[in-house]
């Protein structure tokens, strides 16, 4: 540490704490390590103090041990989504190599590769984390927001995937129909009337299209589930992250489309994922 650096860092911690940053010491260290110059650091601290999410200020988020680029206006991947990734990895691995039945029915004869689609991909964090964890994954990601698509293209390059822009399945290549092993979705699921109660970092710095799930929060889930059977491989799975309150509605959307849903949860992460398949899961 250069002379005076400790004092500078302490001053940053004080500023961040005064602005209400709970993890001021950690944030100050991250900002100092990411800034390219003292002027850059001062500008970053000012942005953070004015309320920008730490990840937007840094330009990246840590997710599943990976550094994911996150630009302004793009949804910041949440820690709880690591549960969605874990589940998706189990099914993708089963598509690649022979796997005996697991607790969620993640068995598979193994075809040597897996086709993963990350719908409503935002930064692409979820698809990238899944593809990075299994061999021979083909990743396709899509989002409606141009800023998210640009960001996802940056991230997905690390695993050699493809990113498309458009409404849900519309931009995907038709050649994927009936071939998707793992359709992984973290779509918006906050009921419209509850957006006002979100923390300002989300409400003011993430676009409404990334948060607003319609009147009961399940509008996008219904649309995703309705078309999923046409895209899934015979033993493919649809995995949708949802909330405790909406889980039964997300599951009902899968049932309505002819899939058999199973609700899974991780209490440590506060995460709920509904998994849909064509047949009953053992
Ligand atoms: C809650 S964010 C999640 C982003 C990403 N899956 C993640 O977990 O970091 C929801 C994303 O869905 C996208 N989205 C919303 N409606 C969409 C639609 N009709 N078609 C495609 N993407 C959509 C938003 O642009 C946003 O990036």
PDB file of C-alpha atoms and ligand atoms in Angstrom:
ATOM      1  CA  UNK A   1       0.000   0.000   0.000  1.00  0.00           C
ATOM      2  CA  UNK A   2       1.434   3.399  -0.982  1.00  0.00           C
ATOM      3  CA  UNK A   3       1.925   6.110   1.695  1.00  0.00           C
ATOM      4  CA  UNK A   4      -1.429   7.761   2.345  1.00  0.00           C
ATOM      5  CA  UNK A   5      -3.381   4.955   0.670  1.00  0.00           C
ATOM      6  CA  UNK A   6      -4.706   3.680   3.991  1.00  0.00           C
ATOM      7  CA  UNK A   7      -5.939   7.184   4.842  1.00  0.00           C
ATOM      8  CA  UNK A   8      -7.552   7.456   1.393  1.00  0.00           C
ATOM      9  CA  UNK A   9      -9.267   4.113   1.855  1.00  0.00           C
ATOM     10  CA  UNK A  10     -10.471   5.109   5.336  1.00  0.00           C
ATOM     11  CA  UNK A  11     -11.903   8.332   3.864  1.00  0.00           C
ATOM     12  CA  UNK A  12     -13.754   6.323   1.203  1.00  0.00           C
ATOM     13  CA  UNK A  13     -15.131   3.973   3.860  1.00  0.00           C
ATOM     14  CA  UNK A  14     -16.411   6.966   5.823  1.00  0.00           C
ATOM     15  CA  UNK A  15     -18.127   8.416   2.728  1.00  0.00           C
ATOM     16  CA  UNK A  16     -19.707   5.100   1.790  1.00  0.00           C
ATOM     17  CA  UNK A  17     -20.890   4.467   5.337  1.00  0.00           C
ATOM     18  CA  UNK A  18     -22.443   7.936   5.522  1.00  0.00           C
ATOM     19  CA  UNK A  19     -24.308   7.110   2.290  1.00  0.00           C
ATOM     20  CA  UNK A  20     -25.759   3.991   3.935  1.00  0.00           C
ATOM     21  CA  UNK A  21     -23.506   1.304   2.427  1.00  0.00           C
ATOM     22  CA  UNK A  22     -23.620  -1.542   4.929  1.00  0.00           C
ATOM     23  CA  UNK A  23     -20.474  -3.269   3.659  1.00  0.00           C
ATOM     24  CA  UNK A  24     -18.486  -0.038   3.300  1.00  0.00           C
ATOM     25  CA  UNK A  25     -15.039  -1.613   3.933  1.00  0.00           C
ATOM     26  CA  UNK A  26     -15.552  -4.379   1.359  1.00  0.00           C
ATOM     27  CA  UNK A  27     -16.961  -1.944  -1.176  1.00  0.00           C
ATOM     28  CA  UNK A  28     -14.093   0.513  -0.683  1.00  0.00           C
ATOM     29  CA  UNK A  29     -11.551  -2.251  -1.300  1.00  0.00           C
ATOM     30  CA  UNK A  30     -13.372  -3.399  -4.460  1.00  0.00           C
ATOM     31  CA  UNK A  31     -13.664   0.127  -5.802  1.00  0.00           C
ATOM     32  CA  UNK A  32      -9.970   0.835  -5.105  1.00  0.00           C
ATOM     33  CA  UNK A  33      -8.931  -2.431  -6.783  1.00  0.00           C
ATOM     34  CA  UNK A  34     -11.070  -1.762  -9.881  1.00  0.00           C
ATOM     35  CA  UNK A  35     -10.336   1.961 -10.445  1.00  0.00           C
ATOM     36  CA  UNK A  36      -7.737   2.745 -13.113  1.00  0.00           C
ATOM     37  CA  UNK A  37      -6.625   6.046 -11.571  1.00  0.00           C
ATOM     38  CA  UNK A  38      -7.263   8.230  -8.509  1.00  0.00           C
ATOM     39  CA  UNK A  39      -9.658  10.357 -10.605  1.00  0.00           C
ATOM     40  CA  UNK A  40     -11.486   7.213 -11.726  1.00  0.00           C
ATOM     41  CA  UNK A  41     -11.743   6.076  -8.092  1.00  0.00           C
ATOM     42  CA  UNK A  42     -13.164   9.437  -6.992  1.00  0.00           C
ATOM     43  CA  UNK A  43     -15.774   9.286  -9.785  1.00  0.00           C
ATOM     44  CA  UNK A  44     -16.704   5.718  -8.849  1.00  0.00           C
ATOM     45  CA  UNK A  45     -17.126   6.630  -5.179  1.00  0.00           C
ATOM     46  CA  UNK A  46     -19.338   9.582  -6.171  1.00  0.00           C
ATOM     47  CA  UNK A  47     -21.564   7.319  -8.309  1.00  0.00           C
ATOM     48  CA  UNK A  48     -21.860   4.805  -5.501  1.00  0.00           C
ATOM     49  CA  UNK A  49     -22.662   7.518  -2.952  1.00  0.00           C
ATOM     50  CA  UNK A  50     -25.357   8.865  -5.277  1.00  0.00           C
ATOM     51  CA  UNK A  51     -27.081   5.472  -5.186  1.00  0.00           C
ATOM     52  CA  UNK A  52     -25.891   3.475  -8.209  1.00  0.00           C
ATOM     53  CA  UNK A  53     -25.653  -0.259  -7.469  1.00  0.00           C
ATOM     54  CA  UNK A  54     -22.098  -1.300  -6.618  1.00  0.00           C
ATOM     55  CA  UNK A  55     -22.049  -3.696  -9.595  1.00  0.00           C
ATOM     56  CA  UNK A  56     -22.970  -0.921 -12.048  1.00  0.00           C
ATOM     57  CA  UNK A  57     -20.198   1.238 -10.609  1.00  0.00           C
ATOM     58  CA  UNK A  58     -17.644  -1.570 -10.818  1.00  0.00           C
ATOM     59  CA  UNK A  59     -18.929  -2.750 -14.198  1.00  0.00           C
ATOM     60  CA  UNK A  60     -19.046  -6.348 -13.036  1.00  0.00           C
ATOM     61  CA  UNK A  61     -20.707  -8.700 -10.545  1.00  0.00           C
ATOM     62  CA  UNK A  62     -19.384 -11.852  -8.967  1.00  0.00           C
ATOM     63  CA  UNK A  63     -21.735 -14.737  -9.743  1.00  0.00           C
ATOM     64  CA  UNK A  64     -21.042 -18.439  -9.200  1.00  0.00           C
ATOM     65  CA  UNK A  65     -17.351 -17.588  -8.816  1.00  0.00           C
ATOM     66  CA  UNK A  66     -17.287 -15.860 -12.223  1.00  0.00           C
ATOM     67  CA  UNK A  67     -16.779 -12.190 -13.005  1.00  0.00           C
ATOM     68  CA  UNK A  68     -19.808 -11.152 -15.054  1.00  0.00           C
ATOM     69  CA  UNK A  69     -19.834  -7.801 -16.879  1.00  0.00           C
ATOM     70  CA  UNK A  70     -22.883  -5.736 -15.887  1.00  0.00           C
ATOM     71  CA  UNK A  71     -23.450  -2.372 -17.533  1.00  0.00           C
ATOM     72  CA  UNK A  72     -25.773   0.457 -16.526  1.00  0.00           C
ATOM     73  CA  UNK A  73     -29.428  -0.390 -16.975  1.00  0.00           C
ATOM     74  CA  UNK A  74     -28.834  -4.155 -16.909  1.00  0.00           C
ATOM     75  CA  UNK A  75     -30.270  -6.370 -14.146  1.00  0.00           C
ATOM     76  CA  UNK A  76     -27.618  -7.312 -11.579  1.00  0.00           C
ATOM     77  CA  UNK A  77     -27.509 -11.123 -11.160  1.00  0.00           C
ATOM     78  CA  UNK A  78     -28.679 -12.090  -7.675  1.00  0.00           C
ATOM     79  CA  UNK A  79     -26.934 -14.531  -5.359  1.00  0.00           C
ATOM     80  CA  UNK A  80     -30.156 -16.578  -4.944  1.00  0.00           C
ATOM     81  CA  UNK A  81     -30.047 -17.441  -8.667  1.00  0.00           C
ATOM     82  CA  UNK A  82     -27.045 -19.658  -7.928  1.00  0.00           C
ATOM     83  CA  UNK A  83     -29.657 -22.242  -6.900  1.00  0.00           C
ATOM     84  CA  UNK A  84     -31.198 -22.076 -10.379  1.00  0.00           C
ATOM     85  CA  UNK A  85     -27.712 -22.565 -11.831  1.00  0.00           C
ATOM     86  CA  UNK A  86     -27.010 -25.613  -9.615  1.00  0.00           C
ATOM     87  CA  UNK A  87     -30.228 -27.304 -10.704  1.00  0.00           C
ATOM     88  CA  UNK A  88     -29.650 -26.498 -14.367  1.00  0.00           C
ATOM     89  CA  UNK A  89     -26.080 -27.842 -14.208  1.00  0.00           C
ATOM     90  CA  UNK A  90     -27.362 -31.189 -12.892  1.00  0.00           C
ATOM     91  CA  UNK A  91     -29.741 -31.583 -15.861  1.00  0.00           C
ATOM     92  CA  UNK A  92     -27.218 -30.348 -18.409  1.00  0.00           C
ATOM     93  CA  UNK A  93     -24.609 -32.794 -17.081  1.00  0.00           C
ATOM     94  CA  UNK A  94     -27.141 -35.624 -17.375  1.00  0.00           C
ATOM     95  CA  UNK A  95     -27.661 -34.757 -21.041  1.00  0.00           C
ATOM     96  CA  UNK A  96     -23.903 -34.912 -21.661  1.00  0.00           C
ATOM     97  CA  UNK A  97     -22.842 -38.070 -19.846  1.00  0.00           C
ATOM     98  CA  UNK A  98     -24.740 -41.150 -18.625  1.00  0.00           C
ATOM     99  CA  UNK A  99     -26.086 -40.325 -15.155  1.00  0.00           C
ATOM    100  CA  UNK A 100     -28.214 -42.560 -12.886  1.00  0.00           C
ATOM    101  CA  UNK A 101     -31.404 -41.036 -11.490  1.00  0.00           C
ATOM    102  CA  UNK A 102     -30.763 -38.285  -8.912  1.00  0.00           C
ATOM    103  CA  UNK A 103     -33.130 -36.728  -6.373  1.00  0.00           C
ATOM    104  CA  UNK A 104     -34.718 -34.460  -9.012  1.00  0.00           C
ATOM    105  CA  UNK A 105     -34.839 -37.025 -11.777  1.00  0.00           C
ATOM    106  CA  UNK A 106     -31.653 -35.679 -13.335  1.00  0.00           C
ATOM    107  CA  UNK A 107     -30.870 -38.959 -15.073  1.00  0.00           C
ATOM    108  CA  UNK A 108     -29.819 -39.222 -18.679  1.00  0.00           C
ATOM    109  CA  UNK A 109     -28.444 -41.613 -21.275  1.00  0.00           C
ATOM    110  CA  UNK A 110     -25.815 -39.028 -22.223  1.00  0.00           C
ATOM    111  CA  UNK A 111     -25.590 -37.714 -25.772  1.00  0.00           C
ATOM    112  CA  UNK A 112     -22.141 -36.162 -25.400  1.00  0.00           C
ATOM    113  CA  UNK A 113     -23.396 -32.592 -25.431  1.00  0.00           C
ATOM    114  CA  UNK A 114     -26.203 -30.471 -24.054  1.00  0.00           C
ATOM    115  CA  UNK A 115     -28.287 -27.645 -25.494  1.00  0.00           C
ATOM    116  CA  UNK A 116     -28.948 -24.883 -22.979  1.00  0.00           C
ATOM    117  CA  UNK A 117     -31.252 -21.909 -23.551  1.00  0.00           C
ATOM    118  CA  UNK A 118     -31.188 -18.950 -21.149  1.00  0.00           C
ATOM    119  CA  UNK A 119     -34.379 -16.995 -21.815  1.00  0.00           C
ATOM    120  CA  UNK A 120     -34.697 -13.452 -20.379  1.00  0.00           C
ATOM    121  CA  UNK A 121     -30.931 -13.697 -19.996  1.00  0.00           C
ATOM    122  CA  UNK A 122     -30.108 -10.145 -18.845  1.00  0.00           C
ATOM    123  CA  UNK A 123     -26.310 -10.063 -18.515  1.00  0.00           C
ATOM    124  CA  UNK A 124     -26.242 -13.756 -19.470  1.00  0.00           C
ATOM    125  CA  UNK A 125     -24.915 -14.667 -16.010  1.00  0.00           C
ATOM    126  CA  UNK A 126     -27.077 -17.755 -15.558  1.00  0.00           C
ATOM    127  CA  UNK A 127     -26.439 -19.312 -18.955  1.00  0.00           C
ATOM    128  CA  UNK A 128     -22.728 -18.584 -18.752  1.00  0.00           C
ATOM    129  CA  UNK A 129     -22.462 -20.135 -15.272  1.00  0.00           C
ATOM    130  CA  UNK A 130     -24.286 -23.272 -16.422  1.00  0.00           C
ATOM    131  CA  UNK A 131     -22.287 -23.618 -19.646  1.00  0.00           C
ATOM    132  CA  UNK A 132     -19.009 -23.026 -17.783  1.00  0.00           C
ATOM    133  CA  UNK A 133     -19.806 -25.888 -15.391  1.00  0.00           C
ATOM    134  CA  UNK A 134     -20.512 -28.644 -17.960  1.00  0.00           C
ATOM    135  CA  UNK A 135     -18.506 -30.017 -20.858  1.00  0.00           C
ATOM    136  CA  UNK A 136     -19.747 -29.623 -24.417  1.00  0.00           C
ATOM    137  CA  UNK A 137     -22.580 -27.215 -23.717  1.00  0.00           C
ATOM    138  CA  UNK A 138     -24.176 -25.296 -26.589  1.00  0.00           C
ATOM    139  CA  UNK A 139     -25.538 -22.065 -25.109  1.00  0.00           C
ATOM    140  CA  UNK A 140     -28.224 -19.858 -26.635  1.00  0.00           C
ATOM    141  CA  UNK A 141     -29.382 -16.765 -24.734  1.00  0.00           C
ATOM    142  CA  UNK A 142     -32.032 -14.168 -25.511  1.00  0.00           C
ATOM    143  CA  UNK A 143     -33.416 -10.950 -24.055  1.00  0.00           C
ATOM    144  CA  UNK A 144     -35.698  -8.182 -25.243  1.00  0.00           C
ATOM    145  CA  UNK A 145     -33.571  -5.296 -23.947  1.00  0.00           C
ATOM    146  CA  UNK A 146     -30.771  -4.003 -26.202  1.00  0.00           C
ATOM    147  CA  UNK A 147     -28.535  -3.055 -23.234  1.00  0.00           C
ATOM    148  CA  UNK A 148     -28.894  -6.547 -21.760  1.00  0.00           C
ATOM    149  CA  UNK A 149     -28.168  -8.177 -25.113  1.00  0.00           C
ATOM    150  CA  UNK A 150     -24.987  -6.114 -25.579  1.00  0.00           C
ATOM    151  CA  UNK A 151     -23.853  -7.067 -22.087  1.00  0.00           C
ATOM    152  CA  UNK A 152     -24.736 -10.749 -22.559  1.00  0.00           C
ATOM    153  CA  UNK A 153     -22.725 -10.834 -25.816  1.00  0.00           C
ATOM    154  CA  UNK A 154     -19.662  -9.751 -23.845  1.00  0.00           C
ATOM    155  CA  UNK A 155     -20.177 -12.437 -21.189  1.00  0.00           C
ATOM    156  CA  UNK A 156     -21.321 -15.296 -23.393  1.00  0.00           C
ATOM    157  CA  UNK A 157     -18.217 -14.990 -25.553  1.00  0.00           C
ATOM    158  CA  UNK A 158     -16.259 -16.703 -22.755  1.00  0.00           C
ATOM    159  CA  UNK A 159     -18.202 -19.947 -23.304  1.00  0.00           C
ATOM    160  CA  UNK A 160     -18.716 -19.609 -27.057  1.00  0.00           C
ATOM    161  CA  UNK A 161     -22.497 -19.158 -26.951  1.00  0.00           C
ATOM    162  CA  UNK A 162     -24.952 -17.160 -29.066  1.00  0.00           C
ATOM    163  CA  UNK A 163     -27.108 -14.214 -27.967  1.00  0.00           C
ATOM    164  CA  UNK A 164     -30.305 -13.013 -29.669  1.00  0.00           C
ATOM    165  CA  UNK A 165     -32.535 -10.002 -29.162  1.00  0.00           C
ATOM    166  CA  UNK A 166     -36.316 -10.226 -29.130  1.00  0.00           C
ATOM    167  CA  UNK A 167     -39.462 -11.253 -27.314  1.00  0.00           C
ATOM    168  CA  UNK A 168     -39.015 -14.591 -25.496  1.00  0.00           C
ATOM    169  CA  UNK A 169     -38.612 -17.408 -28.083  1.00  0.00           C
ATOM    170  CA  UNK A 170     -39.140 -15.205 -31.173  1.00  0.00           C
ATOM    171  CA  UNK A 171     -35.446 -14.610 -31.975  1.00  0.00           C
ATOM    172  CA  UNK A 172     -34.250 -18.204 -31.345  1.00  0.00           C
ATOM    173  CA  UNK A 173     -33.212 -20.314 -34.357  1.00  0.00           C
ATOM    174  CA  UNK A 174     -36.070 -22.636 -35.359  1.00  0.00           C
ATOM    175  CA  UNK A 175     -33.497 -25.452 -35.522  1.00  0.00           C
ATOM    176  CA  UNK A 176     -33.558 -25.548 -31.690  1.00  0.00           C
ATOM    177  CA  UNK A 177     -37.195 -26.700 -31.616  1.00  0.00           C
ATOM    178  CA  UNK A 178     -37.462 -30.038 -29.826  1.00  0.00           C
ATOM    179  CA  UNK A 179     -33.718 -30.037 -28.970  1.00  0.00           C
ATOM    180  CA  UNK A 180     -33.401 -27.977 -25.771  1.00  0.00           C
ATOM    181  CA  UNK A 181     -32.125 -30.022 -22.817  1.00  0.00           C
ATOM    182  CA  UNK A 182     -32.217 -27.206 -20.283  1.00  0.00           C
ATOM    183  CA  UNK A 183     -34.421 -24.133 -20.646  1.00  0.00           C
ATOM    184  CA  UNK A 184     -33.372 -21.889 -17.790  1.00  0.00           C
ATOM    185  CA  UNK A 185     -35.391 -18.773 -17.002  1.00  0.00           C
ATOM    186  CA  UNK A 186     -35.120 -15.984 -14.489  1.00  0.00           C
ATOM    187  CA  UNK A 187     -37.780 -13.665 -15.903  1.00  0.00           C
ATOM    188  CA  UNK A 188     -39.338 -10.671 -14.131  1.00  0.00           C
ATOM    189  CA  UNK A 189     -41.670 -11.853 -11.358  1.00  0.00           C
ATOM    190  CA  UNK A 190     -42.446  -8.851  -9.152  1.00  0.00           C
ATOM    191  CA  UNK A 191     -46.170  -7.956  -9.208  1.00  0.00           C
ATOM    192  CA  UNK A 192     -46.614  -4.500 -10.782  1.00  0.00           C
ATOM    193  CA  UNK A 193     -48.116  -2.993  -7.631  1.00  0.00           C
ATOM    194  CA  UNK A 194     -45.078  -4.093  -5.570  1.00  0.00           C
ATOM    195  CA  UNK A 195     -42.385  -2.467  -7.699  1.00  0.00           C
ATOM    196  CA  UNK A 196     -42.637   0.659  -5.507  1.00  0.00           C
ATOM    197  CA  UNK A 197     -41.522  -1.365  -2.488  1.00  0.00           C
ATOM    198  CA  UNK A 198     -38.275  -2.563  -4.075  1.00  0.00           C
ATOM    199  CA  UNK A 199     -35.003  -1.081  -2.815  1.00  0.00           C
ATOM    200  CA  UNK A 200     -34.051   2.086  -4.744  1.00  0.00           C
ATOM    201  CA  UNK A 201     -31.021   0.366  -6.290  1.00  0.00           C
ATOM    202  CA  UNK A 202     -33.387  -1.964  -8.163  1.00  0.00           C
ATOM    203  CA  UNK A 203     -36.307   0.428  -8.637  1.00  0.00           C
ATOM    204  CA  UNK A 204     -34.236   3.318  -9.972  1.00  0.00           C
ATOM    205  CA  UNK A 205     -31.367   1.574 -11.741  1.00  0.00           C
ATOM    206  CA  UNK A 206     -32.822  -1.606 -13.230  1.00  0.00           C
ATOM    207  CA  UNK A 207     -35.371  -1.266 -16.042  1.00  0.00           C
ATOM    208  CA  UNK A 208     -39.047  -1.985 -15.348  1.00  0.00           C
ATOM    209  CA  UNK A 209     -39.000  -4.679 -18.039  1.00  0.00           C
ATOM    210  CA  UNK A 210     -36.480  -6.579 -15.892  1.00  0.00           C
ATOM    211  CA  UNK A 211     -38.651  -6.477 -12.763  1.00  0.00           C
ATOM    212  CA  UNK A 212     -42.335  -6.180 -13.643  1.00  0.00           C
ATOM    213  CA  UNK A 213     -44.070  -9.545 -13.879  1.00  0.00           C
ATOM    214  CA  UNK A 214     -47.581  -8.127 -14.406  1.00  0.00           C
ATOM    215  CA  UNK A 215     -50.573  -8.039 -12.053  1.00  0.00           C
ATOM    216  CA  UNK A 216     -49.749 -11.245 -10.153  1.00  0.00           C
ATOM    217  CA  UNK A 217     -46.065 -11.414 -11.171  1.00  0.00           C
ATOM    218  CA  UNK A 218     -46.520 -14.529 -13.295  1.00  0.00           C
ATOM    219  CA  UNK A 219     -47.365 -13.057 -16.735  1.00  0.00           C
ATOM    220  CA  UNK A 220     -43.978 -13.861 -18.284  1.00  0.00           C
ATOM    221  CA  UNK A 221     -43.871 -17.308 -16.630  1.00  0.00           C
ATOM    222  CA  UNK A 222     -47.215 -18.174 -18.270  1.00  0.00           C
ATOM    223  CA  UNK A 223     -45.939 -17.128 -21.691  1.00  0.00           C
ATOM    224  CA  UNK A 224     -42.649 -19.009 -21.209  1.00  0.00           C
ATOM    225  CA  UNK A 225     -44.412 -22.177 -20.034  1.00  0.00           C
ATOM    226  CA  UNK A 226     -47.033 -22.096 -22.798  1.00  0.00           C
ATOM    227  CA  UNK A 227     -44.417 -22.406 -25.556  1.00  0.00           C
ATOM    228  CA  UNK A 228     -41.806 -24.487 -23.716  1.00  0.00           C
ATOM    229  CA  UNK A 229     -43.027 -27.961 -24.807  1.00  0.00           C
ATOM    230  CA  UNK A 230     -42.364 -27.060 -28.454  1.00  0.00           C
ATOM    231  CA  UNK A 231     -38.712 -26.295 -27.706  1.00  0.00           C
ATOM    232  CA  UNK A 232     -37.781 -28.943 -25.129  1.00  0.00           C
ATOM    233  CA  UNK A 233     -36.062 -32.209 -26.058  1.00  0.00           C
ATOM    234  CA  UNK A 234     -38.136 -35.270 -25.061  1.00  0.00           C
ATOM    235  CA  UNK A 235     -36.342 -35.425 -21.682  1.00  0.00           C
ATOM    236  CA  UNK A 236     -35.621 -31.692 -21.506  1.00  0.00           C
ATOM    237  CA  UNK A 237     -36.421 -29.540 -18.485  1.00  0.00           C
ATOM    238  CA  UNK A 238     -37.842 -26.065 -18.020  1.00  0.00           C
ATOM    239  CA  UNK A 239     -36.464 -24.373 -14.889  1.00  0.00           C
ATOM    240  CA  UNK A 240     -38.040 -21.100 -13.729  1.00  0.00           C
ATOM    241  CA  UNK A 241     -36.903 -19.094 -10.716  1.00  0.00           C
ATOM    242  CA  UNK A 242     -39.870 -17.714  -8.809  1.00  0.00           C
ATOM    243  CA  UNK A 243     -40.857 -16.525  -5.325  1.00  0.00           C
ATOM    244  CA  UNK A 244     -42.427 -18.409  -2.426  1.00  0.00           C
ATOM    245  CA  UNK A 245     -45.709 -16.559  -2.977  1.00  0.00           C
ATOM    246  CA  UNK A 246     -45.823 -17.225  -6.713  1.00  0.00           C
ATOM    247  CA  UNK A 247     -44.448 -20.763  -6.821  1.00  0.00           C
ATOM    248  CA  UNK A 248     -47.849 -22.461  -7.074  1.00  0.00           C
ATOM    249  CA  UNK A 249     -48.887 -20.093  -9.887  1.00  0.00           C
ATOM    250  CA  UNK A 250     -45.641 -20.710 -11.763  1.00  0.00           C
ATOM    251  CA  UNK A 251     -46.219 -24.448 -11.311  1.00  0.00           C
ATOM    252  CA  UNK A 252     -49.838 -24.089 -12.520  1.00  0.00           C
ATOM    253  CA  UNK A 253     -48.564 -22.343 -15.676  1.00  0.00           C
ATOM    254  CA  UNK A 254     -46.405 -25.407 -16.382  1.00  0.00           C
ATOM    255  CA  UNK A 255     -49.290 -27.784 -15.732  1.00  0.00           C
ATOM    256  CA  UNK A 256     -51.475 -25.777 -18.129  1.00  0.00           C
ATOM    257  CA  UNK A 257     -48.867 -26.280 -20.855  1.00  0.00           C
ATOM    258  CA  UNK A 258     -48.767 -30.063 -20.291  1.00  0.00           C
ATOM    259  CA  UNK A 259     -45.562 -30.184 -18.230  1.00  0.00           C
ATOM    260  CA  UNK A 260     -45.258 -31.834 -14.823  1.00  0.00           C
ATOM    261  CA  UNK A 261     -43.921 -29.279 -12.311  1.00  0.00           C
ATOM    262  CA  UNK A 262     -41.865 -29.861  -9.177  1.00  0.00           C
ATOM    263  CA  UNK A 263     -41.253 -26.996  -6.749  1.00  0.00           C
ATOM    264  CA  UNK A 264     -37.744 -26.967  -5.264  1.00  0.00           C
ATOM    265  CA  UNK A 265     -36.255 -24.585  -2.713  1.00  0.00           C
ATOM    266  CA  UNK A 266     -33.025 -23.576  -1.045  1.00  0.00           C
ATOM    267  CA  UNK A 267     -33.766 -21.935   2.286  1.00  0.00           C
ATOM    268  CA  UNK A 268     -30.207 -20.640   2.773  1.00  0.00           C
ATOM    269  CA  UNK A 269     -30.363 -18.643  -0.464  1.00  0.00           C
ATOM    270  CA  UNK A 270     -34.098 -17.901  -0.144  1.00  0.00           C
ATOM    271  CA  UNK A 271     -34.504 -19.335  -3.626  1.00  0.00           C
ATOM    272  CA  UNK A 272     -37.379 -21.210  -5.292  1.00  0.00           C
ATOM    273  CA  UNK A 273     -37.136 -22.942  -8.651  1.00  0.00           C
ATOM    274  CA  UNK A 274     -39.981 -24.735 -10.413  1.00  0.00           C
ATOM    275  CA  UNK A 275     -38.813 -27.540 -12.688  1.00  0.00           C
ATOM    276  CA  UNK A 276     -41.065 -28.793 -15.458  1.00  0.00           C
ATOM    277  CA  UNK A 277     -40.666 -32.027 -17.392  1.00  0.00           C
ATOM    278  CA  UNK A 278     -42.851 -34.075 -19.726  1.00  0.00           C
ATOM    279  CA  UNK A 279     -43.155 -36.966 -17.299  1.00  0.00           C
ATOM    280  CA  UNK A 280     -43.456 -37.469 -13.583  1.00  0.00           C
ATOM    281  CA  UNK A 281     -40.101 -36.984 -11.859  1.00  0.00           C
ATOM    282  CA  UNK A 282     -39.185 -39.967  -9.663  1.00  0.00           C
TER     283      UNK A 282
HETATM  284  C1  LIG B   1     -35.147 -10.429 -13.566  1.00  0.00           C
HETATM  285  S1  LIG B   1     -34.181 -10.007 -14.976  1.00  0.00           S
HETATM  286  C2  LIG B   1     -33.114 -11.438 -14.972  1.00  0.00           C
HETATM  287  C3  LIG B   1     -31.949 -11.373 -15.888  1.00  0.00           C
HETATM  288  C4  LIG B   1     -31.075 -12.617 -15.826  1.00  0.00           C
HETATM  289  N1  LIG B   1     -31.832 -13.795 -16.150  1.00  0.00           N
HETATM  290  C5  LIG B   1     -30.464 -12.764 -14.449  1.00  0.00           C
HETATM  291  O1  LIG B   1     -30.948 -13.555 -13.630  1.00  0.00           O
HETATM  292  O2  LIG B   1     -29.502 -12.048 -14.160  1.00  0.00           O
HETATM  293  C6  LIG B   1     -35.334 -10.345 -16.273  1.00  0.00           C
HETATM  294  C7  LIG B   1     -34.843 -10.136 -17.694  1.00  0.00           C
HETATM  295  O3  LIG B   1     -35.930 -10.486 -18.570  1.00  0.00           O
HETATM  296  C8  LIG B   1     -35.901  -9.642 -19.690  1.00  0.00           C
HETATM  297  N2  LIG B   1     -37.245  -9.688 -20.301  1.00  0.00           N
HETATM  298  C9  LIG B   1     -38.407  -9.212 -19.804  1.00  0.00           C
HETATM  299  N3  LIG B   1     -39.421  -9.476 -20.646  1.00  0.00           N
HETATM  300  C10 LIG B   1     -38.899 -10.136 -21.700  1.00  0.00           C
HETATM  301  C11 LIG B   1     -39.447 -10.688 -22.898  1.00  0.00           C
HETATM  302  N4  LIG B   1     -40.765 -10.587 -23.176  1.00  0.00           N
HETATM  303  N5  LIG B   1     -38.616 -11.312 -23.756  1.00  0.00           N
HETATM  304  C12 LIG B   1     -37.290 -11.424 -23.490  1.00  0.00           C
HETATM  305  N6  LIG B   1     -36.701 -10.908 -22.374  1.00  0.00           N
HETATM  306  C13 LIG B   1     -37.502 -10.284 -21.486  1.00  0.00           C
HETATM  307  C14 LIG B   1     -35.491  -8.294 -19.139  1.00  0.00           C
HETATM  308  O4  LIG B   1     -34.977  -7.450 -20.130  1.00  0.00           O
HETATM  309  C15 LIG B   1     -34.442  -8.717 -18.092  1.00  0.00           C
HETATM  310  O5  LIG B   1     -33.150  -8.696 -18.624  1.00  0.00           O
END
